[in-house]
Amino acid sequence: MTTLRKTPLEDWIQRRIGLESGAPLTLAALARHQLAALRKSLIHAAGSSPFYRRRFAGRPGFPPEDLQGFAALPFTSMADLAADPFDFLAVSQSAVARVVTLRSSGTTGPPKRLFFSTADLERTVDFFYHGMSTLVGPGQRVLILMPGEQPGSVGQLLVEGLGRLGAAGMVHGPVLDLGAAVDAVLTHRPDCLVGIPVQVLAMARHPRGARIPRGLVRSVLLSTDYVPEAIVEALEEAWGCRVFEHYGMTEMGYGGGVACEARDGYHLREADIFVEVVDPETGLGVPDGVSGEVVFTTLALSAMPLIRYRTGDLARFLPEPCPCGSLLRRLGKIAGRRANGAAIGQSIRLTMSALDEALFTLPGVIDFHAELVPGEGPPGLRLTVQCAPGGDELDGSDIRGALARLPAVRDALGRGLLAIEPVRLGTGKEASTGAAKRIIVDRRQEGAAP
Ligand SMILES: [Zn+2]
C-alpha cells in the first residue's frame, strides 16, 4: 500500500497562523486564528470599504465575538459586487496593483471589477507555491493554459509560485487553437499541465493529441470550472496522468483550495479565506456532509475584502478525515452551480453537471451546448454537440442513448414532460473559450422555437 503524502497546505497554514515551529497545528488553534482574522477583516471592511461601512455602521455587537454572531451577518451577492465595484474598494486607488474585469456570459449586466494590492497578490503566489508542490517538484516543468500576459494575471502568479519551489512555469495561455496547444506540449514536454477542463479534454481528444506519449504528462491540474468526473477519467485514461482539481474564484484572489494526493475534495487556504456551506434557500449553515451553497469571507485581502460572499457553487464539507492524514477539513468536489439546472415539471431537475457526466463519457465529444426550447407538445432538450475532428464517429443515436440513461431525462421522457430534439453535431475545430459558464440555456418562455 502506498502512503499518501499529507497536503503541503497543512504545514504552510501552521506557519502562516504563527504557531511556533514544532507546535502541532490543532483545529482549535486554527479556529482561534480564523475568528481573530475574521474580526480583523470585518473591521478593515467596515472602516475602509464604502459598501461595508454603510452596511455595518451602528450595527449592535459589531464586530461579532463568535462564529454564531458572524453567521448572522448579511451575505454579499454577485449582484452587489457588479452594481458598483468601486464601492467595495478598501484601499486608495494608488494601492491597487491589479484590476481584473470579469464579464458574465449571457447577461447584459455590468462587468464585475476586482481589485488586488501587491500584498494580496503575494499571498496568492504563496498559495500557488505551496499548493503546486502537491503536483510538481524542483526541476519539473509546468505548461499553463491560462491567461498570463498581464503582470498579476493568474498565469504570471503561477509562474512566480512555481519558481519558488524550483519548478519552471511556461505560460501558453488559454487554448484557442487545439493543434497549437498539443504542439506546445510536444515541444515543451511538461511534467504537468494546468488548464480548463473542457479545453484539456479537447486537446486529449484532438487527432494530434494521440502524439502525446502516455506517461509524458504526469499530472494535470484542472481549474476555473467545476470538473466533470467523466473528464477526469478520460484524461487519466488517455495520458496515464493523475488529475488534480483546484477550486477558486477570482474574487478569492484566484486560489481557494486544492486537492491532495487523496484527490477527493479540496483542502482550503484556511489562513486566507473562511468558507461556509449554507442552505441556498434559508441561508442557514448546514452540518458537514450536507450539500449547500459555498460562501466565503476573505481573511487577508486588503484591496477588496468580501464578507460572506455567495459563490453560487454547490458542495459539502466531507465529514470523514482525509486519507492523506491532514487534520485540515476538505470541501467536497463542487457539484455544479445553483444556476446551472432547470426544473422540468414539479419534481424533476435537469442539471448541466448530469449532462456533462453523460456526454463526456462518449469518446470524441469535446463540448456541447444544451438548450430547453418550447415545442408543440412538451419542451424540447436541444443539444449541439462538438466532436473532435477526425475523432470517433458519433451519431445522434449514441447521444440520445447516453441521455436516456440519465435518471432525470428518463423520468421526464417517461412522464411526457420532455422531448429530445434532433441532435445537432458539429466538428469542434476550435476549442471552447472555457470562459462561458456551462449552463443549460432555458428558452421555454421565449415563444415558438426558431
Ligand atoms: Zn488530504
Coordinates of C-alpha atoms and ligand atoms in Angstrom, one line a residue:
M1 CA 0.0 0.0 0.0
T2 CA 1.4 3.4 -0.9
T3 CA 1.2 6.1 1.7
L4 CA -0.4 9.3 0.6
R5 CA 1.7 12.4 1.2
K6 CA 0.0 14.8 3.6
T7 CA -1.2 18.0 1.9
P8 CA 1.6 20.6 2.0
L9 CA -1.1 23.2 2.9
E10 CA -1.1 21.9 6.5
D11 CA 2.5 22.9 7.3
W12 CA 2.1 26.1 5.3
I13 CA -1.0 27.1 7.3
Q14 CA 0.7 26.2 10.5
R15 CA 3.4 28.7 9.7
R16 CA 1.0 31.3 8.4
I17 CA -1.0 31.4 11.6
G18 CA 2.2 32.0 13.5
L19 CA 2.4 28.7 15.5
E20 CA 5.9 28.2 16.9
S21 CA 7.8 25.6 14.9
G22 CA 7.3 22.2 16.4
A23 CA 4.0 23.2 17.9
P24 CA 1.4 21.0 16.3
L25 CA -1.4 22.5 14.3
T26 CA -4.7 21.8 16.0
L27 CA -8.2 22.6 14.9
A28 CA -8.7 24.7 18.0
A29 CA -5.6 26.8 17.1
L30 CA -6.9 27.2 13.5
A31 CA -10.4 28.2 14.7
R32 CA -8.9 30.8 17.1
H33 CA -6.8 32.2 14.3
Q34 CA -9.7 32.3 11.9
L35 CA -12.0 34.1 14.4
A36 CA -9.4 36.7 15.1
A37 CA -8.7 37.1 11.4
L38 CA -12.4 37.4 10.6
R39 CA -12.8 40.2 13.2
K40 CA -9.8 42.0 11.7
S41 CA -11.2 41.6 8.2
L42 CA -14.6 42.9 9.3
I43 CA -13.0 45.9 11.0
H44 CA -11.0 46.6 7.9
A45 CA -14.0 46.3 5.6
A46 CA -16.3 48.3 7.8
G47 CA -13.7 51.0 8.2
S48 CA -12.5 51.3 4.6
S49 CA -14.9 50.0 2.1
P50 CA -17.9 52.3 1.5
F51 CA -20.3 49.4 0.9
Y52 CA -19.5 47.7 4.2
R53 CA -19.2 51.0 6.0
R54 CA -22.9 51.6 5.2
R55 CA -23.8 48.0 5.8
F56 CA -22.2 47.7 9.2
A57 CA -22.4 51.3 10.6
G58 CA -24.1 51.3 14.0
R59 CA -24.7 47.5 13.9
P60 CA -25.0 46.4 17.5
G61 CA -22.4 43.9 18.6
F62 CA -20.1 44.6 15.6
P63 CA -17.7 43.0 15.1
P64 CA -19.2 39.8 16.4
E65 CA -17.4 37.9 19.2
D66 CA -18.1 34.4 17.9
L67 CA -19.0 32.5 14.8
Q68 CA -22.6 32.5 15.8
G69 CA -22.6 36.3 15.6
F70 CA -20.7 36.2 12.4
A71 CA -23.3 33.8 10.8
A72 CA -25.9 36.4 11.5
L73 CA -24.2 39.0 9.2
P74 CA -25.9 39.6 5.8
F75 CA -24.5 38.0 2.7
T76 CA -22.7 39.8 -0.2
S77 CA -24.1 38.8 -3.6
M78 CA -22.5 38.9 -7.0
A79 CA -25.1 41.5 -7.9
D80 CA -23.9 43.7 -5.1
L81 CA -20.4 43.5 -6.4
A82 CA -21.3 44.0 -10.1
A83 CA -23.5 47.1 -9.2
D84 CA -20.5 49.2 -8.2
P85 CA -17.1 47.6 -7.7
F86 CA -15.5 50.8 -6.5
D87 CA -18.0 50.7 -3.6
F88 CA -16.0 47.7 -2.3
L89 CA -12.6 49.2 -2.7
A90 CA -10.9 49.4 0.7
V91 CA -7.6 51.0 -0.2
S92 CA -6.7 54.1 -2.2
Q93 CA -6.7 53.5 -6.0
S94 CA -2.9 54.1 -6.0
A95 CA -2.5 51.0 -3.8
V96 CA -4.3 48.8 -6.4
A97 CA -1.7 46.6 -8.2
R98 CA -4.1 44.6 -10.4
V99 CA -7.6 45.1 -11.7
V100 CA -9.5 42.1 -13.1
T101 CA -12.6 42.6 -15.2
L102 CA -15.0 39.7 -15.3
R103 CA -17.8 39.7 -17.8
S104 CA -20.6 37.3 -17.0
S105 CA -21.7 35.4 -20.1
G106 CA -25.2 35.5 -21.3
T107 CA -26.2 38.6 -19.3
T108 CA -26.2 42.2 -20.2
G109 CA -25.4 43.2 -16.6
P110 CA -22.3 45.3 -15.9
P111 CA -19.0 43.5 -15.7
K112 CA -17.5 42.8 -12.3
R113 CA -14.3 44.5 -11.4
L114 CA -11.9 43.1 -8.8
F115 CA -9.0 44.9 -7.2
F116 CA -5.9 43.5 -5.6
S117 CA -3.0 45.1 -3.8
T118 CA 0.6 43.9 -4.1
A119 CA 0.2 42.2 -0.7
D120 CA -2.9 40.4 -1.9
L121 CA -1.1 39.1 -5.0
E122 CA 1.8 38.0 -2.9
R123 CA -0.4 35.8 -0.7
T124 CA -1.8 34.2 -3.9
V125 CA 1.8 33.5 -5.1
D126 CA 2.5 31.9 -1.7
F127 CA -0.6 29.7 -2.0
F128 CA 0.3 28.6 -5.5
Y129 CA 3.9 27.9 -4.3
H130 CA 2.7 25.5 -1.6
G131 CA -0.4 24.2 -3.4
M132 CA 1.5 23.3 -6.6
S133 CA 4.1 21.3 -4.5
T134 CA 1.4 18.7 -4.3
L135 CA 1.8 18.1 -8.1
V136 CA 5.4 19.0 -9.0
G137 CA 8.8 19.3 -7.5
P138 CA 12.1 21.1 -8.2
G139 CA 13.3 20.8 -11.8
Q140 CA 9.9 20.0 -13.2
R141 CA 8.1 21.9 -15.9
V142 CA 4.5 23.1 -16.0
L143 CA 2.6 24.3 -19.1
I144 CA 0.0 26.8 -18.1
L145 CA -3.1 27.0 -20.3
M146 CA -4.4 30.1 -18.5
P147 CA -4.2 33.8 -19.2
G148 CA -0.7 35.1 -18.3
E149 CA 0.1 38.1 -20.4
Q150 CA -0.5 40.8 -17.8
P151 CA 1.5 41.3 -14.7
G152 CA -0.6 40.0 -11.8
S153 CA -2.5 37.6 -14.0
V154 CA -3.2 34.1 -12.9
G155 CA -0.5 32.7 -15.2
Q156 CA 2.1 35.1 -14.0
L157 CA 1.4 34.4 -10.4
L158 CA 1.6 30.7 -11.0
V159 CA 5.0 31.1 -12.7
E160 CA 6.2 33.0 -9.7
G161 CA 4.9 30.5 -7.2
L162 CA 6.4 27.6 -9.2
G163 CA 9.7 29.4 -9.4
R164 CA 9.8 29.4 -5.6
L165 CA 9.6 25.7 -5.5
G166 CA 12.3 25.4 -8.2
A167 CA 9.9 24.4 -11.0
A168 CA 9.5 26.2 -14.3
G169 CA 6.2 27.5 -15.3
M170 CA 5.6 28.3 -19.0
V171 CA 2.5 30.3 -20.0
H172 CA 0.8 29.2 -23.2
G173 CA -2.4 31.0 -22.4
P174 CA -6.0 29.7 -22.9
V175 CA -6.4 27.2 -25.7
L176 CA -7.5 29.0 -28.8
D177 CA -6.1 26.5 -31.3
L178 CA -6.1 22.9 -30.3
G179 CA -3.4 21.8 -32.6
A180 CA -1.1 24.6 -31.4
A181 CA -1.7 23.6 -27.8
V182 CA -0.9 20.0 -28.5
D183 CA 2.3 21.1 -30.3
A184 CA 3.3 23.2 -27.2
V185 CA 3.0 20.0 -25.1
L186 CA 5.2 18.1 -27.6
T187 CA 7.8 21.0 -27.7
H188 CA 8.0 21.8 -24.0
R189 CA 7.4 18.2 -22.7
P190 CA 5.9 19.5 -19.4
D191 CA 5.5 17.2 -16.4
C192 CA 2.3 19.0 -15.5
L193 CA -0.5 20.9 -17.3
V194 CA -2.7 23.5 -15.7
G195 CA -5.9 24.2 -17.6
I196 CA -9.6 24.4 -18.0
P197 CA -11.4 21.1 -18.1
V198 CA -13.2 21.2 -21.5
Q199 CA -10.1 22.6 -23.1
V200 CA -7.7 20.0 -21.8
L201 CA -10.2 17.3 -22.8
A202 CA -10.4 18.7 -26.3
M203 CA -6.6 18.5 -26.6
A204 CA -6.5 14.9 -25.5
R205 CA -9.3 14.0 -28.0
H206 CA -7.8 16.0 -30.8
P207 CA -6.3 13.8 -33.5
R208 CA -2.9 15.3 -32.9
G209 CA -3.4 14.6 -29.1
A210 CA -2.6 11.0 -29.8
R211 CA 1.0 12.0 -30.5
I212 CA 1.4 13.0 -26.8
P213 CA 3.0 9.8 -25.4
R214 CA 1.4 8.1 -22.4
G215 CA 3.3 9.0 -19.3
L216 CA 4.8 12.3 -20.6
V217 CA 2.3 14.5 -18.8
R218 CA 2.4 13.1 -15.2
S219 CA -0.2 15.4 -13.6
V220 CA -2.9 17.8 -14.7
L221 CA -4.5 20.5 -12.6
L222 CA -7.9 21.4 -13.7
S223 CA -9.3 24.7 -12.6
T224 CA -11.8 27.5 -13.4
D225 CA -15.0 25.5 -13.7
Y226 CA -16.4 22.6 -11.8
V227 CA -14.8 19.4 -13.1
P228 CA -16.9 16.6 -14.5
E229 CA -15.7 13.2 -13.3
A230 CA -16.1 11.9 -17.0
I231 CA -13.3 14.4 -18.0
V232 CA -11.0 13.3 -15.2
E233 CA -11.4 9.7 -16.2
A234 CA -10.9 10.4 -19.9
L235 CA -7.7 12.3 -19.3
E236 CA -6.2 9.7 -16.9
E237 CA -7.0 7.0 -19.5
A238 CA -5.6 9.0 -22.4
W239 CA -2.4 10.2 -20.8
G240 CA -1.8 7.9 -17.8
C241 CA -1.6 11.0 -15.7
R242 CA -3.1 11.9 -12.3
V243 CA -5.7 14.7 -12.4
F244 CA -5.9 17.1 -9.5
E245 CA -8.6 19.7 -9.0
H246 CA -8.3 23.3 -7.9
Y247 CA -11.2 25.3 -6.6
G248 CA -11.1 29.0 -6.7
M249 CA -12.7 32.2 -7.9
T250 CA -11.0 35.4 -8.9
E251 CA -12.9 37.0 -6.0
M252 CA -10.9 34.9 -3.5
G253 CA -7.7 36.2 -5.0
Y254 CA -7.8 33.4 -7.7
G255 CA -7.0 30.5 -5.5
G256 CA -9.3 28.8 -2.9
G257 CA -8.2 25.2 -2.4
V258 CA -6.5 22.3 -4.0
A259 CA -6.8 18.5 -3.8
C260 CA -4.1 16.5 -2.0
E261 CA -2.9 13.1 -3.1
A262 CA -6.2 11.5 -1.9
R263 CA -7.8 13.5 -4.7
D264 CA -11.1 13.7 -3.1
G265 CA -12.2 17.3 -2.4
Y266 CA -10.1 20.3 -1.7
H267 CA -8.0 21.4 1.3
L268 CA -8.6 25.2 1.6
R269 CA -6.4 28.2 2.1
E270 CA -7.7 28.5 5.6
A271 CA -5.4 31.2 6.7
D272 CA -6.7 33.4 3.8
I273 CA -10.3 32.5 3.4
F274 CA -13.1 31.3 5.7
V275 CA -15.6 29.0 4.0
E276 CA -19.1 28.2 5.0
V277 CA -21.7 26.0 3.4
V278 CA -25.3 27.3 3.7
D279 CA -28.8 26.2 2.7
P280 CA -29.3 28.1 -0.5
E281 CA -33.0 28.8 0.4
T282 CA -32.8 29.7 4.1
G283 CA -29.2 30.9 4.2
L284 CA -28.6 28.9 7.4
G285 CA -25.4 26.9 7.8
V286 CA -25.7 23.2 7.2
P287 CA -23.9 20.4 9.0
D288 CA -20.8 18.7 7.5
G289 CA -21.8 16.2 4.9
V290 CA -24.8 18.1 3.8
S291 CA -24.7 19.9 0.4
G292 CA -25.4 23.6 0.1
E293 CA -24.0 26.8 -1.4
V294 CA -20.4 27.7 -0.8
V295 CA -20.0 31.1 0.9
F296 CA -16.6 32.6 1.7
T297 CA -15.1 35.5 3.6
T298 CA -11.7 36.8 2.8
L299 CA -9.4 36.9 5.9
A300 CA -6.5 38.8 4.4
L301 CA -7.4 40.6 1.2
S302 CA -6.7 44.3 1.7
A303 CA -7.9 45.9 -1.5
M304 CA -11.3 44.3 -1.8
P305 CA -12.4 42.3 1.3
L306 CA -15.5 40.3 0.8
I307 CA -17.8 39.3 3.7
R308 CA -20.0 36.2 3.4
Y309 CA -19.8 36.2 -0.4
R310 CA -22.3 33.8 -2.1
T311 CA -20.5 31.9 -4.8
G312 CA -23.5 30.0 -6.3
D313 CA -21.4 26.9 -6.2
L314 CA -22.8 23.8 -4.6
A315 CA -20.7 21.5 -2.4
R316 CA -20.5 19.9 1.1
F317 CA -17.8 19.6 3.7
L318 CA -16.6 16.0 3.8
P319 CA -17.2 14.6 7.3
E320 CA -14.6 11.9 7.1
P321 CA -10.9 12.6 7.9
C322 CA -8.8 12.9 4.8
P323 CA -6.8 9.7 3.8
C324 CA -3.7 12.0 3.5
G325 CA -3.7 12.3 7.3
S326 CA -4.1 16.0 7.4
L327 CA -6.4 17.5 10.1
L328 CA -7.5 20.2 7.6
R329 CA -11.0 19.8 6.6
R330 CA -12.0 19.1 3.0
L331 CA -14.6 20.8 0.9
G332 CA -16.0 18.1 -1.4
K333 CA -16.0 18.3 -5.1
I334 CA -18.1 21.2 -6.5
A335 CA -21.2 19.5 -7.7
G336 CA -22.2 22.4 -10.1
R337 CA -23.8 25.8 -9.7
R338 CA -27.1 26.8 -8.3
A339 CA -27.9 28.4 -11.7
N340 CA -26.9 25.5 -13.9
G341 CA -30.0 23.4 -13.7
A342 CA -33.6 23.7 -14.9
A343 CA -36.8 22.4 -13.4
I344 CA -38.9 20.1 -15.5
G345 CA -42.4 19.7 -14.2
Q346 CA -42.8 19.8 -10.4
S347 CA -40.2 17.4 -9.3
I348 CA -37.5 16.8 -11.9
R349 CA -34.3 18.9 -12.1
L350 CA -32.0 18.6 -15.1
T351 CA -28.5 19.8 -14.4
M352 CA -25.6 20.7 -16.6
S353 CA -23.4 18.5 -14.5
A354 CA -25.6 15.5 -15.1
L355 CA -25.4 16.2 -18.9
D356 CA -21.6 16.6 -18.6
E357 CA -21.2 13.2 -17.0
A358 CA -23.4 11.5 -19.6
L359 CA -22.0 13.2 -22.7
F360 CA -18.2 13.5 -21.9
T361 CA -18.2 9.7 -21.4
L362 CA -18.8 9.3 -25.1
P363 CA -15.4 9.2 -26.9
G364 CA -15.0 12.1 -29.3
V365 CA -17.3 14.6 -27.5
I366 CA -15.3 17.7 -26.7
D367 CA -18.0 20.2 -25.9
F368 CA -21.7 20.8 -26.2
H369 CA -24.4 23.4 -25.7
A370 CA -27.8 22.5 -24.1
E371 CA -31.0 24.4 -24.5
L372 CA -34.6 23.9 -23.4
V373 CA -36.9 25.1 -26.1
P374 CA -40.7 25.4 -26.4
G375 CA -42.3 22.7 -28.6
E376 CA -45.6 21.6 -30.0
G377 CA -46.0 19.3 -27.0
P378 CA -43.6 19.2 -24.1
P379 CA -40.5 21.4 -24.2
G380 CA -37.6 20.0 -26.1
L381 CA -34.0 19.4 -25.0
R382 CA -31.8 20.7 -27.9
L383 CA -28.2 19.7 -27.9
T384 CA -25.5 20.9 -30.2
V385 CA -22.5 18.6 -29.7
Q386 CA -19.0 19.3 -30.8
C387 CA -16.9 16.3 -31.7
A388 CA -13.2 16.1 -32.1
P389 CA -12.2 16.5 -35.8
G390 CA -11.3 13.1 -37.2
G391 CA -12.3 11.5 -33.9
D392 CA -14.7 8.7 -33.3
E393 CA -17.7 8.8 -35.5
L394 CA -20.7 9.7 -33.3
D395 CA -24.3 9.9 -34.4
G396 CA -27.4 11.3 -32.8
S397 CA -28.5 7.9 -31.5
D398 CA -25.3 7.5 -29.4
I399 CA -26.1 10.8 -27.8
R400 CA -29.8 10.0 -27.3
G401 CA -28.8 6.7 -25.8
A402 CA -26.4 8.4 -23.3
L403 CA -29.1 11.0 -22.4
A404 CA -31.8 8.4 -21.9
R405 CA -29.6 6.7 -19.3
L406 CA -29.8 9.8 -17.1
P407 CA -32.4 9.3 -14.4
A408 CA -33.8 12.9 -14.8
V409 CA -34.2 12.6 -18.6
R410 CA -35.6 9.1 -18.4
D411 CA -38.1 10.2 -15.9
A412 CA -39.1 13.3 -17.8
L413 CA -39.4 11.4 -21.1
G414 CA -41.5 8.7 -19.4
R415 CA -43.9 11.2 -18.0
G416 CA -44.2 13.1 -21.2
L417 CA -42.6 16.3 -19.8
L418 CA -39.7 16.5 -22.2
A419 CA -38.9 15.7 -25.8
I420 CA -35.4 15.2 -27.2
E421 CA -34.9 17.3 -30.3
P422 CA -32.7 16.0 -33.1
V423 CA -29.1 16.3 -32.0
R424 CA -27.0 18.8 -34.0
L425 CA -23.5 17.6 -34.5
G426 CA -20.5 19.8 -35.2
T427 CA -16.8 19.3 -35.6
G428 CA -15.0 21.3 -32.9
K429 CA -12.2 22.8 -35.0
E430 CA -11.7 25.3 -32.3
A431 CA -11.6 24.8 -28.5
S432 CA -14.3 26.2 -26.3
T433 CA -13.3 29.5 -24.9
G434 CA -13.8 28.0 -21.5
A435 CA -14.8 31.4 -20.3
A436 CA -18.5 30.9 -20.7
K437 CA -20.2 29.3 -17.8
R438 CA -21.6 25.9 -18.6
I439 CA -25.3 26.3 -18.2
I440 CA -28.5 24.9 -19.7
V441 CA -30.0 27.8 -21.6
D442 CA -33.7 27.9 -20.8
R443 CA -35.7 29.3 -23.8
R444 CA -39.0 27.9 -22.8
Q445 CA -40.5 31.3 -22.2
E446 CA -39.3 32.7 -25.5
G447 CA -42.3 31.5 -27.6
A448 CA -42.1 29.3 -30.6
A449 CA -38.8 27.6 -31.4
P450 CA -37.0 29.1 -34.4
Ligands
ZN1 ZN -5.8 15.4 2.2

